[in-house]
Amino acid sequence: MECPDMKQGRMTVVEQKEASPAVAEAVCRLLAQLTSRPCPFGMPELEQMLRSGNCRLFMARVDNEAVGMLTVGQYTTPTGRKCWLEDVVVDEHFRGRSIGRALVEAAIAAVKADGPAQLMLTSRPSRVAANVLYASAGFQRKETNVYKMQLD
C-alpha cells in the first residue's frame, strides 16, 4: 500500500518477512513509544516471531524510515480462525498523518485474503485517537472482561 500524499515523503506499508538488525532496532524504538514496560527485543526475538507462522509484522515507512508498525497474531480454534491486532504504534513525530489507518487497513486486507476470521483488538480508553480509528475502520466494541496472568 502506498500513499503519495504524505506531508514528508512517500509512505508505504509492507509486511516484514525478513529479519535484520535495522528492523529489530525500529521495533524496539517504536515499542518504547507504546509502553513504559520494558520489552527486550532484538534479532533473536524478531527471527523467532517471523519464523513462527502465527505472527505477521507490518511496517509503515516514510522515505524508507520505519515510522509505524503493528502485528497480527493468529490461531485456529474449534470456533474458527481468530486474529488479533497487537502492538499498533506510530512514531510520535508522524502521528496525525493517517499512518495508523494505513497499517490497520493493510492488516485487515491481509487477514481477509487468508479467508474467514474474527479480527479482534484491545485498546486502552486513554488512546482516544486509536479508538476512533478502530471504530471508523469497522471494529465494534465487544462487552467483555479482559483478564491477564503474567507467567514468568
C-alpha positions as a printed NumPy array, in Angstrom:
array([[  0.   ,   0.   ,   0.   ],
       [  1.39 ,   3.379,  -0.969],
       [  0.224,   6.868,  -0.041],
       [  1.979,   9.612,  -2.038],
       [  0.124,  12.448,  -0.265],
       [  2.321,  12.456,   2.835],
       [  3.486,  15.867,   4.036],
       [  7.005,  14.441,   4.236],
       [  7.822,  11.914,   1.554],
       [  6.174,   8.75 ,   0.289],
       [  4.583,   6.369,   2.818],
       [  4.363,   2.623,   2.246],
       [  3.079,  -0.258,   4.36 ],
       [  4.67 ,  -3.658,   3.851],
       [  4.546,  -6.998,   5.57 ],
       [  8.015,  -7.501,   7.012],
       [  9.133, -11.043,   6.228],
       [ 12.901, -10.695,   6.618],
       [ 14.732, -10.103,   9.884],
       [ 17.511,  -7.533,  10.042],
       [ 19.198,  -5.516,  12.78 ],
       [ 17.59 ,  -2.336,  11.372],
       [ 14.089,  -3.847,  11.657],
       [ 14.791,  -5.113,  15.193],
       [ 16.007,  -1.632,  16.193],
       [ 12.919,   0.004,  14.649],
       [ 10.571,  -2.355,  16.503],
       [ 12.396,  -1.669,  19.766],
       [ 12.245,   2.122,  19.187],
       [  8.523,   2.016,  18.372],
       [  7.69 ,  -0.271,  21.315],
       [  9.291,   2.289,  23.653],
       [  6.632,   4.782,  22.465],
       [  3.812,   2.28 ,  23.01 ],
       [  4.506,   1.067,  26.517],
       [  6.536,   2.075,  29.554],
       [  7.016,  -1.595,  30.396],
       [ 10.455,  -2.84 ,  29.298],
       [ 10.184,  -5.005,  26.174],
       [ 13.53 ,  -6.617,  25.483],
       [ 13.507,  -7.057,  21.723],
       [ 16.356,  -7.852,  19.367],
       [ 17.316, -10.076,  16.473],
       [ 16.56 , -13.397,  18.263],
       [ 13.007, -12.271,  19.132],
       [ 12.423, -10.85 ,  15.643],
       [ 13.664, -14.025,  13.949],
       [ 11.513, -16.223,  16.205],
       [  8.456, -14.065,  15.595],
       [  8.838, -14.07 ,  11.81 ],
       [  9.518, -17.839,  11.704],
       [  6.581, -18.759,  13.949],
       [  3.956, -18.755,  11.214],
       [  1.358, -17.326,  13.59 ],
       [  2.567, -13.732,  13.743],
       [  2.82 , -11.191,  10.941],
       [  4.633,  -7.864,  11.222],
       [  3.526,  -4.846,   9.182],
       [  5.785,  -1.816,   8.96 ],
       [  4.933,   1.693,   7.75 ],
       [  7.812,   3.573,   6.186],
       [  8.243,   7.152,   5.035],
       [ 11.176,   7.518,   2.669],
       [ 12.362,   4.102,   3.917],
       [ 12.336,   5.182,   7.593],
       [ 10.237,   2.909,   9.845],
       [  7.548,   5.174,  11.314],
       [  4.904,   2.68 ,  12.442],
       [  4.125,  -0.963,  12.976],
       [  1.544,  -3.485,  14.004],
       [  1.478,  -7.232,  14.428],
       [ -1.25 ,  -9.71 ,  13.599],
       [ -1.323, -12.843,  15.729],
       [ -3.451, -15.722,  14.521],
       [ -4.608, -19.149,  15.624],
       [ -7.436, -21.578,  14.904],
       [ -9.896, -22.958,  17.453],
       [-12.972, -25.18 ,  17.104],
       [-14.997, -21.995,  16.587],
       [-12.83 , -20.738,  13.711],
       [ -9.789, -18.676,  12.908],
       [ -9.034, -15.849,  15.316],
       [ -6.682, -12.958,  14.587],
       [ -5.567, -10.199,  16.914],
       [ -4.105,  -6.812,  16.069],
       [ -1.338,  -6.109,  18.552],
       [  1.39 ,  -3.546,  19.145],
       [ -0.13 ,  -0.85 ,  16.933],
       [  2.116,   2.203,  17.172],
       [  3.044,   5.188,  15.024],
       [  6.143,   7.242,  15.796],
       [  5.124,  10.34 ,  17.746],
       [  6.662,  12.613,  15.082],
       [  4.441,  11.101,  12.366],
       [  1.065,  10.866,  14.117],
       [ -1.98 ,  12.521,  12.599],
       [ -0.991,  11.613,   9.029],
       [ -3.213,   8.514,   8.54 ],
       [ -0.303,   6.113,   9.012],
       [ -2.206,   4.156,  11.676],
       [ -5.166,   3.874,   9.313],
       [ -2.909,   2.589,   6.522],
       [ -1.425,  -0.034,   8.864],
       [ -4.857,  -1.195,  10.053],
       [ -6.244,  -1.324,   6.51 ],
       [ -3.233,  -3.336,   5.304],
       [ -3.685,  -5.805,   8.166],
       [ -7.429,  -6.149,   7.514],
       [ -6.778,  -6.816,   3.81 ],
       [ -4.122,  -9.428,   4.603],
       [ -6.339, -11.248,   7.103],
       [ -9.287, -11.178,   4.665],
       [ -7.105, -12.599,   1.887],
       [ -6.424, -15.673,   4.03 ],
       [-10.136, -16.457,   4.442],
       [-12.808, -16.111,   7.113],
       [-11.633, -14.944,  10.525],
       [-12.67 , -12.951,  13.532],
       [-10.317,  -9.971,  13.844],
       [-10.03 ,  -8.529,  17.333],
       [ -8.004,  -5.982,  19.272],
       [ -7.906,  -4.254,  22.608],
       [ -7.128,  -0.584,  23.187],
       [ -6.895,   1.459,  26.337],
       [ -9.665,   4.084,  26.639],
       [ -6.962,   6.755,  27.041],
       [ -5.854,   6.133,  23.437],
       [ -8.666,   8.308,  22.102],
       [ -7.393,   8.707,  18.521],
       [ -6.689,   4.972,  18.226],
       [-10.187,   4.103,  19.44 ],
       [-11.745,   6.499,  16.925],
       [ -9.631,   4.901,  14.184],
       [-10.709,   1.361,  15.106],
       [-14.401,   2.285,  15.175],
       [-14.145,   4.085,  11.827],
       [-12.354,   1.053,  10.331],
       [-15.375,  -1.113,  11.196],
       [-14.436,  -2.627,  14.555],
       [-17.275,  -2.847,  17.067],
       [-16.926,  -2.718,  20.841],
       [-17.455,  -6.065,  22.478],
       [-18.756,  -6.183,  26.024],
       [-16.302,  -8.429,  27.775],
       [-13.879,  -8.612,  30.63 ],
       [-10.244,  -8.999,  29.727],
       [ -8.097, -10.92 ,  32.173],
       [ -4.374, -11.444,  32.102],
       [ -1.878, -13.509,  34.009],
       [  1.844, -12.897,  33.717],
       [  3.698, -16.225,  33.709],
       [  7.416, -15.794,  34.356]])
